PDB file of N, CA and C in Angstrom:
ATOM      1  N   VAL C1166     103.894 105.022  94.836  1.00 85.00           N
ATOM      2  CA  VAL C1166     103.284 103.751  94.813  1.00 85.00           C
ATOM      3  C   VAL C1166     102.950 103.350  93.270  1.00 85.00           C
ATOM      4  N   SER C1167     103.304 102.190  93.029  1.00 89.00           N
ATOM      5  CA  SER C1167     103.102 101.711  91.624  1.00 89.00           C
ATOM      6  C   SER C1167     102.534 100.201  91.736  1.00 89.00           C
ATOM      7  N   GLY C1168     101.918  99.844  90.598  1.00 91.00           N
ATOM      8  CA  GLY C1168     101.355  98.570  90.514  1.00 91.00           C
ATOM      9  C   GLY C1168     101.344  98.125  88.995  1.00 91.00           C
ATOM     10  N   ALA C1169     101.271  96.760  88.820  1.00 92.00           N
ATOM     11  CA  ALA C1169     101.049  96.129  87.539  1.00 92.00           C
ATOM     12  C   ALA C1169     100.336  94.801  87.656  1.00 92.00           C
ATOM     13  N   ILE C1170      99.602  94.470  86.570  1.00 92.00           N
ATOM     14  CA  ILE C1170      98.964  93.281  86.559  1.00 92.00           C
ATOM     15  C   ILE C1170      99.605  92.447  85.435  1.00 92.00           C
ATOM     16  N   SER C1171     100.001  91.236  85.740  1.00 92.00           N
ATOM     17  CA  SER C1171     100.512  90.336  84.817  1.00 92.00           C
ATOM     18  C   SER C1171      99.526  89.815  83.717  1.00 92.00           C
ATOM     19  N   GLU C1172     100.064  89.191  82.681  1.00 90.00           N
ATOM     20  CA  GLU C1172      99.060  88.630  81.719  1.00 90.00           C
ATOM     21  C   GLU C1172      98.114  87.556  82.249  1.00 90.00           C
ATOM     22  N   ASN C1173      98.453  86.879  83.319  1.00 86.00           N
ATOM     23  CA  ASN C1173      97.660  85.865  83.814  1.00 86.00           C
ATOM     24  C   ASN C1173      96.815  86.483  85.091  1.00 86.00           C
ATOM     25  N   GLY C1174      96.872  87.784  85.234  1.00 85.00           N
ATOM     26  CA  GLY C1174      95.975  88.331  86.189  1.00 85.00           C
ATOM     27  C   GLY C1174      96.531  88.421  87.664  1.00 85.00           C
ATOM     28  N   ASP C1175      97.812  88.235  87.800  1.00 89.00           N
ATOM     29  CA  ASP C1175      98.400  88.488  89.163  1.00 89.00           C
ATOM     30  C   ASP C1175      98.752  89.871  89.279  1.00 89.00           C
ATOM     31  N   LEU C1176      98.654  90.451  90.537  1.00 90.00           N
ATOM     32  CA  LEU C1176      98.934  91.889  90.834  1.00 90.00           C
ATOM     33  C   LEU C1176     100.148  91.968  91.666  1.00 90.00           C
ATOM     34  N   TYR C1177     100.946  92.881  91.144  1.00 93.00           N
ATOM     35  CA  TYR C1177     102.294  93.272  91.700  1.00 93.00           C
ATOM     36  C   TYR C1177     102.324  94.644  92.242  1.00 93.00           C
ATOM     37  N   THR C1178     102.779  95.011  93.389  1.00 90.00           N
ATOM     38  CA  THR C1178     102.870  96.452  93.898  1.00 90.00           C
ATOM     39  C   THR C1178     104.300  96.662  94.350  1.00 90.00           C
ATOM     40  N   TRP C1179     104.615  98.008  94.382  1.00 91.00           N
ATOM     41  CA  TRP C1179     105.845  98.474  95.084  1.00 91.00           C
ATOM     42  C   TRP C1179     105.732  99.888  95.264  1.00 91.00           C
ATOM     43  N   GLY C1180     106.710 100.323  96.195  1.00 87.00           N
ATOM     44  CA  GLY C1180     106.744 101.785  96.509  1.00 87.00           C
ATOM     45  C   GLY C1180     106.675 102.024  98.029  1.00 87.00           C
ATOM     46  N   ALA C1181     106.269 103.287  98.427  1.00 85.00           N
ATOM     47  CA  ALA C1181     106.147 103.560  99.806  1.00 85.00           C
ATOM     48  C   ALA C1181     104.754 103.030 100.434  1.00 85.00           C
ATOM     49  N   ALA C1182     104.928 102.131 101.341  1.00 79.00           N
ATOM     50  CA  ALA C1182     103.690 101.477 101.928  1.00 79.00           C
ATOM     51  C   ALA C1182     102.996 102.261 102.994  1.00 79.00           C
ATOM     52  N   VAL C1183     102.153 103.073 102.673  1.00 77.00           N
ATOM     53  CA  VAL C1183     101.362 103.832 103.592  1.00 77.00           C
ATOM     54  C   VAL C1183     100.060 103.258 103.903  1.00 77.00           C
ATOM     55  N   ASN C1184      99.882 102.992 105.245  1.00 78.00           N
ATOM     56  CA  ASN C1184      98.596 102.248 105.683  1.00 78.00           C
ATOM     57  C   ASN C1184      98.344 101.003 104.941  1.00 78.00           C
ATOM     58  N   GLU C1185      99.481 100.282 104.782  1.00 77.00           N
ATOM     59  CA  GLU C1185      99.393  98.922 104.035  1.00 77.00           C
ATOM     60  C   GLU C1185      98.731  98.975 102.755  1.00 77.00           C
ATOM     61  N   MET C1186      98.788 100.189 102.037  1.00 78.00           N
ATOM     62  CA  MET C1186      98.092 100.280 100.800  1.00 78.00           C
ATOM     63  C   MET C1186      98.623  99.414  99.651  1.00 78.00           C
ATOM     64  N   LEU C1187      99.784  98.848  99.854  1.00 83.00           N
ATOM     65  CA  LEU C1187     100.354  97.981  98.814  1.00 83.00           C
ATOM     66  C   LEU C1187      99.707  96.482  98.752  1.00 83.00           C
ATOM     67  N   GLY C1188      99.058  96.185  99.837  1.00 83.00           N
ATOM     68  CA  GLY C1188      98.552  94.881  99.864  1.00 83.00           C
ATOM     69  C   GLY C1188      99.321  93.731 100.354  1.00 83.00           C
ATOM     70  N   HIS C1189     100.463  94.065 101.095  1.00 81.00           N
ATOM     71  CA  HIS C1189     101.354  93.101 101.669  1.00 81.00           C
ATOM     72  C   HIS C1189     101.212  92.977 103.098  1.00 81.00           C
ATOM     73  N   ALA C1190     100.332  93.517 103.742  1.00 81.00           N
ATOM     74  CA  ALA C1190     100.048  93.384 105.117  1.00 81.00           C
ATOM     75  C   ALA C1190     101.279  93.805 106.049  1.00 81.00           C
ATOM     76  N   THR C1191     101.857  94.907 105.518  1.00 81.00           N
ATOM     77  CA  THR C1191     102.910  95.533 106.145  1.00 81.00           C
ATOM     78  C   THR C1191     103.133  97.000 105.814  1.00 81.00           C
ATOM     79  N   GLU C1192     103.831  97.732 106.666  1.00 81.00           N
ATOM     80  CA  GLU C1192     103.990  99.236 106.287  1.00 81.00           C
ATOM     81  C   GLU C1192     105.476  99.356 105.752  1.00 81.00           C
ATOM     82  N   ASP C1193     106.106  98.316 105.530  1.00 87.00           N
ATOM     83  CA  ASP C1193     107.451  98.484 105.049  1.00 87.00           C
ATOM     84  C   ASP C1193     107.474  98.764 103.587  1.00 87.00           C
ATOM     85  N   ASP C1194     108.297  99.701 103.161  1.00 89.00           N
ATOM     86  CA  ASP C1194     108.394 100.138 101.697  1.00 89.00           C
ATOM     87  C   ASP C1194     108.957  98.817 100.935  1.00 89.00           C
ATOM     88  N   VAL C1195     108.377  98.796  99.739  1.00 91.00           N
ATOM     89  CA  VAL C1195     108.887  97.688  98.766  1.00 91.00           C
ATOM     90  C   VAL C1195     109.540  98.368  97.545  1.00 91.00           C
ATOM     91  N   LEU C1196     110.820  97.971  97.315  1.00 91.00           N
ATOM     92  CA  LEU C1196     111.645  98.628  96.414  1.00 91.00           C
ATOM     93  C   LEU C1196     111.466  97.900  94.971  1.00 91.00           C
ATOM     94  N   THR C1197     111.134  96.712  94.919  1.00 94.00           N
ATOM     95  CA  THR C1197     110.902  96.130  93.628  1.00 94.00           C
ATOM     96  C   THR C1197     109.578  95.349  93.643  1.00 94.00           C
ATOM     97  N   PRO C1198     108.945  95.282  92.403  1.00 95.00           N
ATOM     98  CA  PRO C1198     107.629  94.615  92.312  1.00 95.00           C
ATOM     99  C   PRO C1198     107.512  93.215  93.158  1.00 95.00           C
ATOM    100  N   ARG C1199     106.394  93.230  93.974  1.00 93.00           N
ATOM    101  CA  ARG C1199     106.192  92.021  94.841  1.00 93.00           C
ATOM    102  C   ARG C1199     104.769  91.565  94.508  1.00 93.00           C
ATOM    103  N   LYS C1200     104.589  90.300  94.399  1.00 93.00           N
ATOM    104  CA  LYS C1200     103.242  89.769  94.049  1.00 93.00           C
ATOM    105  C   LYS C1200     102.318  89.906  95.386  1.00 93.00           C
ATOM    106  N   VAL C1201     101.185  90.305  95.131  1.00 89.00           N
ATOM    107  CA  VAL C1201     100.156  90.518  96.206  1.00 89.00           C
ATOM    108  C   VAL C1201      99.406  89.080  96.428  1.00 89.00           C
ATOM    109  N   ARG C1202      99.499  88.580  97.609  1.00 87.00           N
ATOM    110  CA  ARG C1202      98.783  87.404  97.838  1.00 87.00           C
ATOM    111  C   ARG C1202      97.230  87.531  97.896  1.00 87.00           C
ATOM    112  N   LYS C1203      96.638  86.679  97.262  1.00 82.00           N
ATOM    113  CA  LYS C1203      95.124  86.845  97.291  1.00 82.00           C
ATOM    114  C   LYS C1203      94.611  86.332  98.401  1.00 82.00           C
ATOM    115  N   THR C1204      93.456  86.975  99.046  1.00 81.00           N
ATOM    116  CA  THR C1204      92.842  86.313 100.189  1.00 81.00           C
ATOM    117  C   THR C1204      91.955  85.218  99.728  1.00 81.00           C
ATOM    118  N   GLN C1205      91.447  84.426 100.633  1.00 83.00           N
ATOM    119  CA  GLN C1205      90.623  83.259 100.226  1.00 83.00           C
ATOM    120  C   GLN C1205      89.425  83.632  99.429  1.00 83.00           C
ATOM    121  N   ALA C1206      88.795  84.788  99.701  1.00 79.00           N
ATOM    122  CA  ALA C1206      87.688  85.184  98.886  1.00 79.00           C
ATOM    123  C   ALA C1206      88.104  85.559  97.475  1.00 79.00           C
ATOM    124  N   MET C1207      89.424  85.780  97.197  1.00 80.00           N
ATOM    125  CA  MET C1207      89.860  86.213  95.853  1.00 80.00           C
ATOM    126  C   MET C1207      90.529  85.123  95.113  1.00 80.00           C
ATOM    127  N   GLU C1208      90.696  84.005  95.602  1.00 81.00           N
ATOM    128  CA  GLU C1208      91.512  82.871  95.122  1.00 81.00           C
ATOM    129  C   GLU C1208      91.144  82.637  93.564  1.00 81.00           C
ATOM    130  N   ASP C1209      89.843  82.630  93.351  1.00 80.00           N
ATOM    131  CA  ASP C1209      89.433  82.180  91.940  1.00 80.00           C
ATOM    132  C   ASP C1209      89.108  83.380  91.035  1.00 80.00           C
ATOM    133  N   LYS C1210      89.592  84.587  91.436  1.00 82.00           N
ATOM    134  CA  LYS C1210      89.454  85.850  90.631  1.00 82.00           C
ATOM    135  C   LYS C1210      90.664  86.346  89.936  1.00 82.00           C
ATOM    136  N   THR C1211      90.492  86.992  88.966  1.00 84.00           N
ATOM    137  CA  THR C1211      91.627  87.601  88.089  1.00 84.00           C
ATOM    138  C   THR C1211      91.543  89.120  88.209  1.00 84.00           C
ATOM    139  N   PHE C1212      92.732  89.637  88.661  1.00 86.00           N
ATOM    140  CA  PHE C1212      92.778  91.172  88.668  1.00 86.00           C
ATOM    141  C   PHE C1212      92.797  91.708  87.270  1.00 86.00           C
ATOM    142  N   LYS C1213      92.060  92.791  87.085  1.00 86.00           N
ATOM    143  CA  LYS C1213      91.878  93.450  85.917  1.00 86.00           C
ATOM    144  C   LYS C1213      92.300  94.914  85.855  1.00 86.00           C
ATOM    145  N   LYS C1214      92.144  95.655  86.811  1.00 89.00           N
ATOM    146  CA  LYS C1214      92.456  97.057  87.069  1.00 89.00           C
ATOM    147  C   LYS C1214      92.969  97.379  88.467  1.00 89.00           C
ATOM    148  N   ILE C1215      93.828  98.446  88.585  1.00 87.00           N
ATOM    149  CA  ILE C1215      94.321  98.777  89.910  1.00 87.00           C
ATOM    150  C   ILE C1215      94.373 100.360  89.804  1.00 87.00           C
ATOM    151  N   ALA C1216      94.114 100.890  90.965  1.00 87.00           N
ATOM    152  CA  ALA C1216      94.146 102.363  91.051  1.00 87.00           C
ATOM    153  C   ALA C1216      94.714 102.798  92.463  1.00 87.00           C
ATOM    154  N   PHE C1217      95.475 103.871  92.377  1.00 84.00           N
ATOM    155  CA  PHE C1217      96.002 104.225  93.708  1.00 84.00           C
ATOM    156  C   PHE C1217      95.513 105.764  93.980  1.00 84.00           C
ATOM    157  N   GLY C1218      95.301 106.081  95.283  1.00 82.00           N
ATOM    158  CA  GLY C1218      94.990 107.383  95.712  1.00 82.00           C
ATOM    159  C   GLY C1218      96.073 107.841  96.746  1.00 82.00           C
ATOM    160  N   GLY C1219      95.941 108.874  97.408  1.00 78.00           N
ATOM    161  CA  GLY C1219      96.740 109.420  98.328  1.00 78.00           C
ATOM    162  C   GLY C1219      97.168 108.422  99.510  1.00 78.00           C
ATOM    163  N   GLN C1220      96.138 107.758 100.001  1.00 76.00           N
ATOM    164  CA  GLN C1220      96.464 106.771 101.091  1.00 76.00           C
ATOM    165  C   GLN C1220      95.562 105.462 100.982  1.00 76.00           C
ATOM    166  N   HIS C1221      95.381 105.105  99.725  1.00 76.00           N
ATOM    167  CA  HIS C1221      94.513 103.949  99.595  1.00 76.00           C
ATOM    168  C   HIS C1221      94.822 103.362  98.156  1.00 76.00           C
ATOM    169  N   SER C1222      94.428 102.034  97.916  1.00 82.00           N
ATOM    170  CA  SER C1222      94.559 101.459  96.615  1.00 82.00           C
ATOM    171  C   SER C1222      93.153 100.703  96.392  1.00 82.00           C
ATOM    172  N   ALA C1223      92.777 100.490  95.179  1.00 83.00           N
ATOM    173  CA  ALA C1223      91.620  99.784  94.848  1.00 83.00           C
ATOM    174  C   ALA C1223      91.903  98.816  93.750  1.00 83.00           C
ATOM    175  N   MET C1224      91.436  97.638  93.782  1.00 82.00           N
ATOM    176  CA  MET C1224      91.541  96.595  92.765  1.00 82.00           C
ATOM    177  C   MET C1224      90.272  96.077  92.263  1.00 82.00           C
ATOM    178  N   LEU C1225      90.191  95.914  90.950  1.00 82.00           N
ATOM    179  CA  LEU C1225      88.951  95.304  90.327  1.00 82.00           C
ATOM    180  C   LEU C1225      89.353  93.918  89.844  1.00 82.00           C
ATOM    181  N   ALA C1226      88.588  92.955  90.315  1.00 82.00           N
ATOM    182  CA  ALA C1226      88.829  91.516  89.936  1.00 82.00           C
ATOM    183  C   ALA C1226      87.636  90.962  89.368  1.00 82.00           C
ATOM    184  N   PHE C1227      87.759  89.910  88.530  1.00 77.00           N
ATOM    185  CA  PHE C1227      86.636  89.121  87.988  1.00 77.00           C
ATOM    186  C   PHE C1227      86.831  87.730  88.294  1.00 77.00           C
ATOM    187  N   GLU C1228      85.637  87.054  88.437  1.00 73.00           N
ATOM    188  CA  GLU C1228      85.741  85.574  88.414  1.00 73.00           C
ATOM    189  C   GLU C1228      85.409  85.106  87.055  1.00 73.00           C
ATOM    190  N   VAL C1229      86.254  84.116  86.638  1.00 64.00           N
ATOM    191  CA  VAL C1229      85.961  83.511  85.415  1.00 64.00           C
ATOM    192  C   VAL C1229      85.161  82.297  85.420  1.00 64.00           C
ATOM    193  N   SER C1230      84.115  82.173  84.721  1.00 61.00           N
ATOM    194  CA  SER C1230      83.182  81.080  84.750  1.00 61.00           C
ATOM    195  C   SER C1230      82.701  80.785  83.279  1.00 61.00           C
ATOM    196  N   ILE C1231      82.673  79.602  82.959  1.00 60.00           N
ATOM    197  CA  ILE C1231      82.224  79.162  81.594  1.00 60.00           C
ATOM    198  C   ILE C1231      81.104  78.039  81.741  1.00 60.00           C
ATOM    199  N   SER C1232      80.058  78.378  81.194  1.00 56.00           N
ATOM    200  CA  SER C1232      78.912  77.398  81.215  1.00 56.00           C
ATOM    201  C   SER C1232      78.512  76.966  79.772  1.00 56.00           C
ATOM    202  N   LEU C1233      78.362  75.693  79.650  1.00 58.00           N
ATOM    203  CA  LEU C1233      77.972  75.228  78.281  1.00 58.00           C
ATOM    204  C   LEU C1233      76.464  74.680  78.492  1.00 58.00           C
ATOM    205  N   LEU C1234      75.659  75.131  77.459  1.00 61.00           N
ATOM    206  CA  LEU C1234      74.149  74.624  77.531  1.00 61.00           C
ATOM    207  C   LEU C1234      73.981  74.028  76.282  1.00 61.00           C
ATOM    208  N   TYR C1235      73.501  72.816  76.295  1.00 58.00           N
ATOM    209  CA  TYR C1235      73.129  72.105  75.047  1.00 58.00           C
ATOM    210  C   TYR C1235      71.936  71.161  75.415  1.00 58.00           C
ATOM    211  N   LYS C1236      71.414  70.809  74.315  1.00 55.00           N
ATOM    212  CA  LYS C1236      70.263  69.752  74.410  1.00 55.00           C
ATOM    213  C   LYS C1236      70.806  68.473  73.793  1.00 55.00           C
ATOM    214  N   ASP C1237      70.725  67.397  74.633  1.00 58.00           N
ATOM    215  CA  ASP C1237      71.224  66.113  74.158  1.00 58.00           C
ATOM    216  C   ASP C1237      70.097  65.605  73.243  1.00 58.00           C
ATOM    217  N   ARG C1238      70.572  65.031  72.043  1.00 57.00           N
ATOM    218  CA  ARG C1238      69.634  64.562  71.064  1.00 57.00           C
ATOM    219  C   ARG C1238      69.603  63.100  71.161  1.00 57.00           C
TER     220      ARG C1238
END
């Protein structure tokens, strides 16, 4: 099982799909990198890290938010 994160924060995985650990909602093996579709809860988040174990995967994602504070004169 392998994975990569693109410069814009998209997640790609490939390899042997054990217990759907690739994030593609299937147990079919993936031979070339395939983009993982974000769930509704993750739409506004950017992937930063990925880790794989024996039969699991974990992704760390952040939400980007910018706030400007100023006093109008």
